[in-house]
Amino acid sequence: MNLNDSEIIDAMMDRLNYIKVKNPEEAGLIIFNTCCVREGVDEKVYGRLGDYKRLKRKNPSLLIVVCGCLAQKDGSEMLRRAPHVDLILGPNQLGNLMDLLCSIKKGLKSPVHTEWDLSEQEIVPKRVSKVTAWVPISYGCDNFCSFCIVPYVRGRERSRPSDEILNEIKNLAFEGYKEITLLGQNVNTYGKGLKENIDFPGLLEKVNSIEGIERIRFTTSHPKDFRFDFIKKISKLPKVCEWFHLPLQAGDDEILKNMNRGYTVGDYRELIENIRKEIPHSTISTDLIVGFPGEREEQFENTLQVVSQIEYDQAFMFKYSIRSGTKAAEIKDQIEEEKKLQRLNRLIEVQNRISQKKNIEMEGKIVEILVEGKSKKNPNRFSGRTRGNKLVAFEGMRDFTGQLVSVNIEKGFTWGLVGKQI
Ligand code: SAH
Ligand code: SF4
């Protein structure tokens, strides 16, 4: 969601005739787009803001802007820690960025803008990729998982009307995009609160019929709202890729309950079984948190066990991070940092072995890759993804960026696959 916001900011700066420079030293305007899901990010942003104080001393006309969730969370507190910031605006104020910048330049406006503004301002993002594009289908979240700050900084869940989404995707198809990823904190509840009668599979069906689009992905699915009939409907849509990102968070029922996730390990396992039965060869990825307040050793081991049994293709693993204002932050029994780190490392070790094993199983297979461009690590190779969202670096015959090609997988690693185009 933040990457998508950054692409919108980029488009706005184009409209205002700003050009990009390589070094912050040369800039007349610096914009931070921030996240605040975990604590480490907050510190990084404040650290960097501190560094840029000297730039402002050298060039007093330099403007520094902070957008995104950290701006929303800290608001005027940010000004106390970094008084040299010129403009602070939350994600819901993004549509006002251009106007606010102009006012600030004239010295007309106060710097902090975190009030809710839900007026629509459609800006077409300036996308980094010419092949694959993000398309938000809903904003905000109503789930209030006890560890999570997103509902506080992104507000209540709102679905975008389907014609707006479909028009955006039709335009993308016209521009030659082959793949789109539908975005929302909980895509499965798409349609809630809209005047039209549409649900998530209904939206997917419409996207599936757009000519030119070859692959449809979506993230994130909330396990509690991924209904069995959704899986059945999705299995009939050929463009929807066989990749499901289903954050488990923890493999212990008591922890899940305290997290307010709304499912048990048993419910979750049943969901995975159904997906694997209805849509064979699906790849499944997840998010996991270790060291949630009160997590006992055996509860953490339950997570390890579930992870070993489910065998995820990929997992994003985090140490629990206290976010003030959330329910979990008030729990007395916080786990010490050292223990969280140890648990994280143990989990990563288990998952890395599984990721590697799953990727080795792909050796010798021929897969369809959407070529995204030259590989970042090795310019003699190209890179792209399988329908299952596995990253592949491969030797190509020539530059087929933006097209679907067949690649023979030669080697699987923890991070992904290496192969040769055939
Ligand atoms: N809406 C998505 C996730 C949004 S945040 C969902 O429900 O899955 C992305 C991930 O960050 C979460 O899945 C969770 O694993 C992690 N996360 C969120 N809050 C966190 C916290 N306080 N500490 C550590 N990880 C957190
Ligand atoms: Fe956060 Fe839970 Fe909403 Fe995901 S579903 S954004 S984890 S509150």
XYZ file of C-alpha atoms and ligand atoms in Angstrom:
456
model
C 0.000 0.000 0.000
C 2.880 2.319 0.810
C 4.632 1.575 -2.465
C 1.420 2.481 -4.240
C 1.231 5.747 -2.278
C 4.836 6.498 -3.249
C 3.939 6.065 -6.906
C 1.068 8.528 -6.423
C 3.433 11.019 -4.773
C 5.786 10.595 -7.714
C 2.977 11.403 -10.148
C 2.113 14.529 -8.156
C 5.698 15.728 -8.220
C 5.721 15.307 -11.997
C 2.675 17.532 -12.215
C 4.455 20.168 -10.143
C 7.441 19.883 -12.517
C 9.870 18.566 -9.960
C 12.641 16.354 -11.283
C 14.432 13.648 -9.352
C 18.028 14.078 -8.209
C 20.413 11.391 -7.048
C 21.673 12.976 -3.824
C 19.675 14.609 -1.056
C 22.348 17.369 -1.108
C 21.045 18.529 -4.493
C 17.354 18.428 -3.567
C 15.021 21.387 -3.084
C 12.322 19.102 -1.722
C 12.644 15.855 0.203
C 9.599 13.665 0.804
C 9.564 10.744 3.198
C 6.813 8.206 2.796
C 6.687 6.329 6.069
C 5.306 3.201 7.682
C 4.807 2.643 11.403
C 3.820 -1.011 11.617
C 6.979 -1.821 13.574
C 9.163 0.234 15.865
C 12.443 -0.089 13.943
C 10.975 1.946 11.120
C 10.099 4.894 13.398
C 13.673 5.105 14.575
C 15.020 4.952 11.040
C 12.835 7.850 9.940
C 13.759 10.042 12.916
C 17.431 9.171 12.396
C 17.287 10.232 8.756
C 15.325 13.376 9.578
C 18.063 14.253 12.074
C 20.719 13.773 9.380
C 18.924 16.122 7.030
C 18.938 18.975 9.520
C 22.384 19.923 8.222
C 21.034 20.091 4.636
C 18.423 22.527 5.772
C 21.086 24.651 7.478
C 23.034 24.786 4.213
C 19.950 25.416 2.098
C 17.230 27.198 4.095
C 14.748 26.992 1.196
C 14.862 23.192 1.266
C 11.429 21.711 2.062
C 11.144 18.506 4.061
C 7.833 16.639 3.973
C 6.811 13.518 5.883
C 3.868 11.503 4.547
C 2.442 8.138 5.518
C 1.462 6.287 8.649
C 4.199 7.554 10.950
C 3.151 11.121 10.108
C -0.416 10.152 11.013
C 0.605 8.432 14.246
C 2.972 11.110 15.577
C 1.408 14.261 14.107
C 2.565 17.342 15.996
C 4.765 15.155 18.240
C 6.916 14.762 15.126
C 7.441 18.522 15.042
C 8.755 18.370 18.598
C 11.327 15.722 17.659
C 12.127 17.212 14.258
C 11.161 20.913 14.243
C 12.783 21.452 10.850
C 10.097 19.417 9.067
C 7.926 21.677 6.899
C 4.907 19.490 6.284
C 3.491 16.415 8.012
C 0.564 14.684 6.389
C -1.207 11.406 7.037
C -2.196 8.889 4.348
C -5.735 10.255 4.156
C -4.394 13.705 3.353
C -2.276 12.508 0.445
C -4.749 13.917 -2.093
C -4.020 17.396 -0.683
C -0.234 17.141 -0.998
C 0.092 19.351 -4.076
C -2.096 22.123 -2.673
C -0.448 21.966 0.730
C 3.034 22.165 -0.775
C 2.088 25.305 -2.661
C 0.586 26.873 0.474
C 3.596 25.967 2.596
C 5.920 27.527 0.041
C 3.953 30.749 0.391
C 4.076 30.375 4.161
C 0.307 30.106 4.345
C -0.448 26.858 6.148
C 0.331 25.114 9.400
C 2.581 22.087 8.982
C 0.510 19.273 10.531
C -2.327 17.673 8.546
C -3.651 14.475 10.021
C -7.396 15.129 10.059
C -9.509 12.593 8.117
C -10.202 13.703 4.611
C -12.036 11.144 2.571
C -12.755 13.351 -0.415
C -11.769 11.498 -3.549
C -8.883 12.787 -5.582
C -7.927 10.363 -8.278
C -4.293 10.674 -9.253
C -2.898 8.089 -11.636
C 0.250 6.700 -9.999
C 3.571 6.961 -11.802
C 4.444 3.290 -11.691
C 7.983 2.027 -11.283
C 7.250 -1.142 -13.250
C 5.860 -1.233 -16.786
C 4.849 -4.862 -16.348
C 3.119 -5.304 -13.025
C 0.954 -2.802 -11.144
C -0.646 -2.369 -7.727
C -4.326 -1.524 -7.646
C -5.926 -0.694 -4.276
C -9.426 -2.134 -3.894
C -9.990 -1.084 -0.306
C -8.419 1.213 2.245
C -8.159 1.006 6.017
C -9.060 -1.890 8.283
C -11.796 -2.759 10.777
C -10.201 -5.794 12.361
C -8.260 -4.323 15.252
C -5.876 -7.219 15.731
C -4.544 -6.383 19.174
C -0.924 -5.889 18.038
C -1.644 -3.750 15.002
C -1.657 -0.004 14.495
C -3.019 -0.029 10.935
C -6.702 0.583 11.856
C -5.644 3.649 13.872
C -3.497 5.228 11.174
C -5.358 4.133 8.038
C -8.873 4.454 9.400
C -12.008 2.369 8.823
C -12.304 -0.066 5.964
C -13.630 1.476 2.744
C -14.030 -0.349 -0.550
C -13.443 1.437 -3.833
C -16.423 1.269 -6.221
C -15.849 -1.524 -8.717
C -16.169 0.637 -11.833
C -13.306 2.816 -10.595
C -11.124 -0.259 -10.053
C -12.090 -1.819 -13.382
C -11.427 1.409 -15.278
C -7.996 1.651 -13.724
C -7.231 -1.934 -14.720
C -8.562 -1.461 -18.262
C -6.246 1.507 -18.652
C -3.360 -0.584 -17.341
C -4.148 -3.327 -19.838
C -4.244 -0.711 -22.604
C -0.798 0.500 -21.536
C 0.512 -3.053 -21.802
C 0.544 -4.180 -18.166
C 0.168 -7.944 -17.894
C -0.118 -8.412 -14.151
C -1.993 -6.600 -11.427
C -2.025 -7.060 -7.687
C -5.218 -6.048 -5.924
C -4.445 -4.421 -2.594
C -6.292 -4.187 0.666
C -5.660 -5.003 4.316
C -8.411 -7.586 4.062
C -9.335 -8.148 0.427
C -11.861 -10.869 1.267
C -14.324 -8.394 2.718
C -14.273 -6.290 -0.454
C -17.661 -4.740 -1.172
C -18.625 -4.142 2.446
C -20.410 -0.795 2.710
C -20.655 -0.183 -1.041
C -23.984 0.756 -2.614
C -23.510 -1.857 -5.339
C -23.983 -5.537 -4.610
C -20.560 -7.065 -5.130
C -18.184 -9.299 -3.173
C -14.530 -10.237 -3.658
C -15.034 -13.186 -6.044
C -17.494 -10.993 -7.978
C -14.789 -8.368 -8.424
C -12.224 -11.008 -9.428
C -14.599 -12.352 -12.046
C -14.888 -8.905 -13.618
C -11.125 -8.340 -13.542
C -10.610 -11.794 -15.039
C -12.579 -10.753 -18.110
C -10.392 -7.726 -18.900
C -8.510 -8.433 -22.086
C -4.727 -8.022 -21.949
C -4.381 -8.732 -18.245
C -2.804 -12.179 -17.901
C -2.265 -12.508 -14.189
C -4.246 -11.398 -11.168
C -2.853 -11.444 -7.654
C -4.214 -10.091 -4.411
C -2.960 -9.324 -0.950
C -3.734 -9.558 1.923
C -6.277 -12.264 2.603
C -7.482 -12.465 6.159
C -7.905 -16.160 7.068
C -11.129 -15.482 8.985
C -12.856 -14.047 5.917
C -11.567 -16.405 3.222
C -14.738 -18.432 2.721
C -14.839 -21.889 1.199
C -17.135 -20.793 -1.620
C -14.600 -18.056 -2.465
C -11.955 -20.718 -3.075
C -14.309 -22.637 -5.356
C -15.132 -19.503 -7.341
C -11.487 -18.418 -7.567
C -10.443 -21.850 -8.811
C -12.577 -21.266 -11.912
C -10.862 -18.004 -12.858
C -7.858 -18.823 -15.048
C -6.042 -15.509 -14.627
C -6.027 -15.598 -10.834
C -2.590 -16.894 -9.856
C -2.132 -19.884 -7.559
C -0.547 -17.811 -4.816
C -2.149 -17.073 -1.484
C -0.678 -14.850 1.184
C -2.395 -15.894 4.380
C -0.924 -14.390 7.538
C -1.077 -16.966 10.328
C 0.687 -14.673 12.876
C 0.907 -17.435 15.508
C 0.354 -21.184 15.693
C -1.218 -21.236 19.154
C -4.912 -20.825 19.899
C -4.517 -18.803 23.085
C -2.124 -16.369 21.407
C -4.412 -16.098 18.372
C -7.279 -15.295 20.707
C -5.247 -12.637 22.484
C -4.254 -11.258 19.102
C -7.969 -10.978 18.251
C -7.417 -12.750 14.949
C -10.809 -14.439 14.824
C -9.673 -17.981 13.892
C -8.100 -21.006 15.543
C -5.167 -23.031 14.262
C -7.721 -25.697 13.307
C -9.778 -23.239 11.215
C -6.631 -22.062 9.526
C -5.425 -25.566 8.701
C -8.801 -26.405 7.219
C -8.589 -23.336 5.007
C -5.140 -24.344 3.732
C -6.340 -27.911 3.120
C -9.291 -26.626 1.123
C -7.109 -24.316 -0.952
C -4.666 -27.121 -1.673
C -7.497 -29.472 -2.592
C -9.360 -27.049 -4.863
C -6.336 -25.315 -6.362
C -3.497 -27.862 -6.544
C 0.097 -26.591 -6.664
C -0.848 -23.385 -4.885
C 2.015 -21.599 -3.222
C 1.256 -20.257 0.204
C 3.056 -17.512 2.065
C 2.454 -16.032 5.482
C 3.337 -13.454 8.125
C 4.407 -14.544 11.602
C 5.010 -12.662 14.826
C 7.134 -14.074 17.642
C 7.237 -12.799 21.207
C 3.660 -11.533 21.409
C 3.060 -10.461 25.053
C 2.713 -13.486 27.323
C 3.976 -15.974 24.711
C 5.316 -18.970 26.622
C 8.030 -21.251 25.273
C 5.567 -24.036 24.464
C 3.302 -21.592 22.670
C 6.172 -20.451 20.501
C 6.966 -24.114 19.833
C 3.382 -24.581 18.662
C 4.088 -21.940 16.023
C 7.267 -23.773 15.014
C 5.289 -26.982 14.718
C 2.483 -25.523 12.634
C 5.001 -23.829 10.344
C 6.836 -27.158 9.862
C 3.596 -28.965 9.106
C 2.058 -26.444 6.728
C 5.330 -25.930 4.844
C 4.994 -22.383 3.570
C 6.785 -21.408 0.401
C 7.707 -18.118 1.996
C 7.204 -16.342 5.302
C 7.698 -12.803 6.547
C 8.761 -13.149 10.161
C 8.782 -10.398 12.759
C 9.560 -9.812 16.409
C 6.529 -8.388 18.151
C 6.910 -4.628 18.383
C 4.986 -2.570 20.934
C 2.717 -0.029 19.223
C 1.310 2.357 21.759
C -2.439 2.815 21.606
C -3.044 -0.827 20.666
C -4.536 -3.389 23.090
C -1.463 -5.623 23.164
C 0.727 -2.712 24.247
C -1.195 -2.658 27.547
C -0.531 -6.311 28.384
C 1.837 -6.445 31.371
C 3.741 -9.558 30.388
C 5.937 -8.191 27.576
C 8.674 -10.541 26.379
C 12.259 -9.335 26.690
C 14.050 -8.337 23.505
C 16.726 -11.030 23.770
C 14.140 -13.808 23.938
C 12.179 -12.371 21.016
C 15.340 -12.308 18.933
C 16.226 -15.891 19.844
C 12.741 -17.060 18.883
C 12.857 -15.127 15.642
C 16.171 -16.722 14.711
C 14.891 -20.198 15.505
C 11.809 -19.610 13.394
C 13.802 -18.190 10.483
C 16.050 -21.251 10.553
C 13.096 -23.623 10.339
C 11.390 -21.618 7.588
C 14.574 -21.165 5.520
C 14.989 -24.914 5.354
C 11.401 -25.291 4.186
C 11.670 -22.502 1.584
C 14.819 -24.121 0.220
C 13.263 -27.575 0.153
C 10.203 -26.281 -1.686
C 12.368 -24.478 -4.221
C 14.565 -27.524 -4.780
C 11.374 -29.460 -5.560
C 10.926 -27.085 -8.520
C 14.207 -28.175 -10.158
C 13.652 -29.665 -13.605
C 10.193 -28.106 -13.947
C 9.216 -25.802 -16.787
C 7.414 -22.724 -15.533
C 5.725 -19.654 -16.981
C 7.557 -16.445 -16.083
C 6.409 -12.884 -16.561
C 9.678 -11.116 -17.341
C 10.090 -7.997 -15.191
C 13.491 -6.894 -16.538
C 17.188 -7.419 -15.980
C 18.133 -9.130 -12.744
C 19.342 -6.602 -10.163
C 22.081 -8.859 -8.873
C 23.378 -10.151 -12.201
C 22.872 -8.000 -15.324
C 23.487 -11.020 -17.554
C 20.288 -12.545 -16.264
C 16.657 -11.562 -16.418
C 14.239 -11.752 -13.580
C 10.564 -12.449 -13.171
C 8.071 -14.445 -11.177
C 6.196 -17.692 -11.531
C 2.431 -17.660 -11.179
C 3.128 -18.908 -7.657
C 5.043 -15.661 -6.982
C 8.473 -17.299 -6.820
C 11.322 -15.067 -7.880
C 13.329 -16.493 -10.789
C 16.648 -15.277 -12.206
C 17.270 -16.786 -15.622
C 19.380 -16.750 -18.725
C 17.210 -15.340 -21.497
C 17.472 -15.614 -25.269
C 16.911 -11.867 -25.581
C 15.066 -9.165 -23.663
C 11.453 -10.316 -23.300
C 10.559 -7.782 -20.596
C 6.792 -7.586 -20.185
C 6.142 -10.939 -21.835
C 5.401 -14.446 -20.636
C 8.187 -16.932 -21.351
C 8.934 -20.557 -20.453
C 11.878 -21.196 -18.186
C 13.449 -24.468 -17.186
C 14.270 -24.377 -13.480
C 17.800 -25.595 -12.861
C 18.357 -24.766 -9.227
C 16.335 -23.858 -6.158
C 17.657 -21.685 -3.329
C 16.119 -20.272 -0.157
C 15.473 -16.918 -1.871
C 14.133 -18.279 -5.153
C 15.014 -20.081 -8.376
C 17.598 -20.005 -11.163
C 16.913 -21.280 -14.662
C 17.219 -20.958 -18.407
C 14.666 -19.811 -20.962
C 13.571 -22.493 -23.386
N -3.534 -6.653 6.857
C -2.519 -7.591 6.845
C -1.204 -7.153 7.420
C -0.808 -5.752 7.625
S 0.637 -5.447 8.539
C -2.985 -8.808 7.637
O -3.931 -8.784 8.370
O -2.326 -9.790 7.550
C 1.779 -6.613 7.902
C 2.313 -7.548 8.914
O 3.077 -6.866 9.878
C 1.287 -8.306 9.730
O 0.769 -9.417 9.065
C 2.056 -8.698 10.970
O 2.688 -9.950 10.810
C 3.107 -7.611 11.066
N 2.847 -6.720 12.209
C 1.804 -5.896 12.379
N 1.887 -5.283 13.576
C 3.009 -5.734 14.172
C 3.635 -5.510 15.425
N 3.118 -4.693 16.323
N 4.790 -6.161 15.697
C 5.325 -7.015 14.793
N 4.778 -7.282 13.617
C 3.632 -6.660 13.285
Fe -3.644 -5.044 11.150
Fe -5.215 -7.128 11.616
Fe -6.060 -5.148 10.050
Fe -4.133 -6.762 9.182
S -6.254 -7.350 9.654
S -4.156 -4.529 9.053
S -3.014 -7.199 11.053
S -5.625 -5.016 12.234
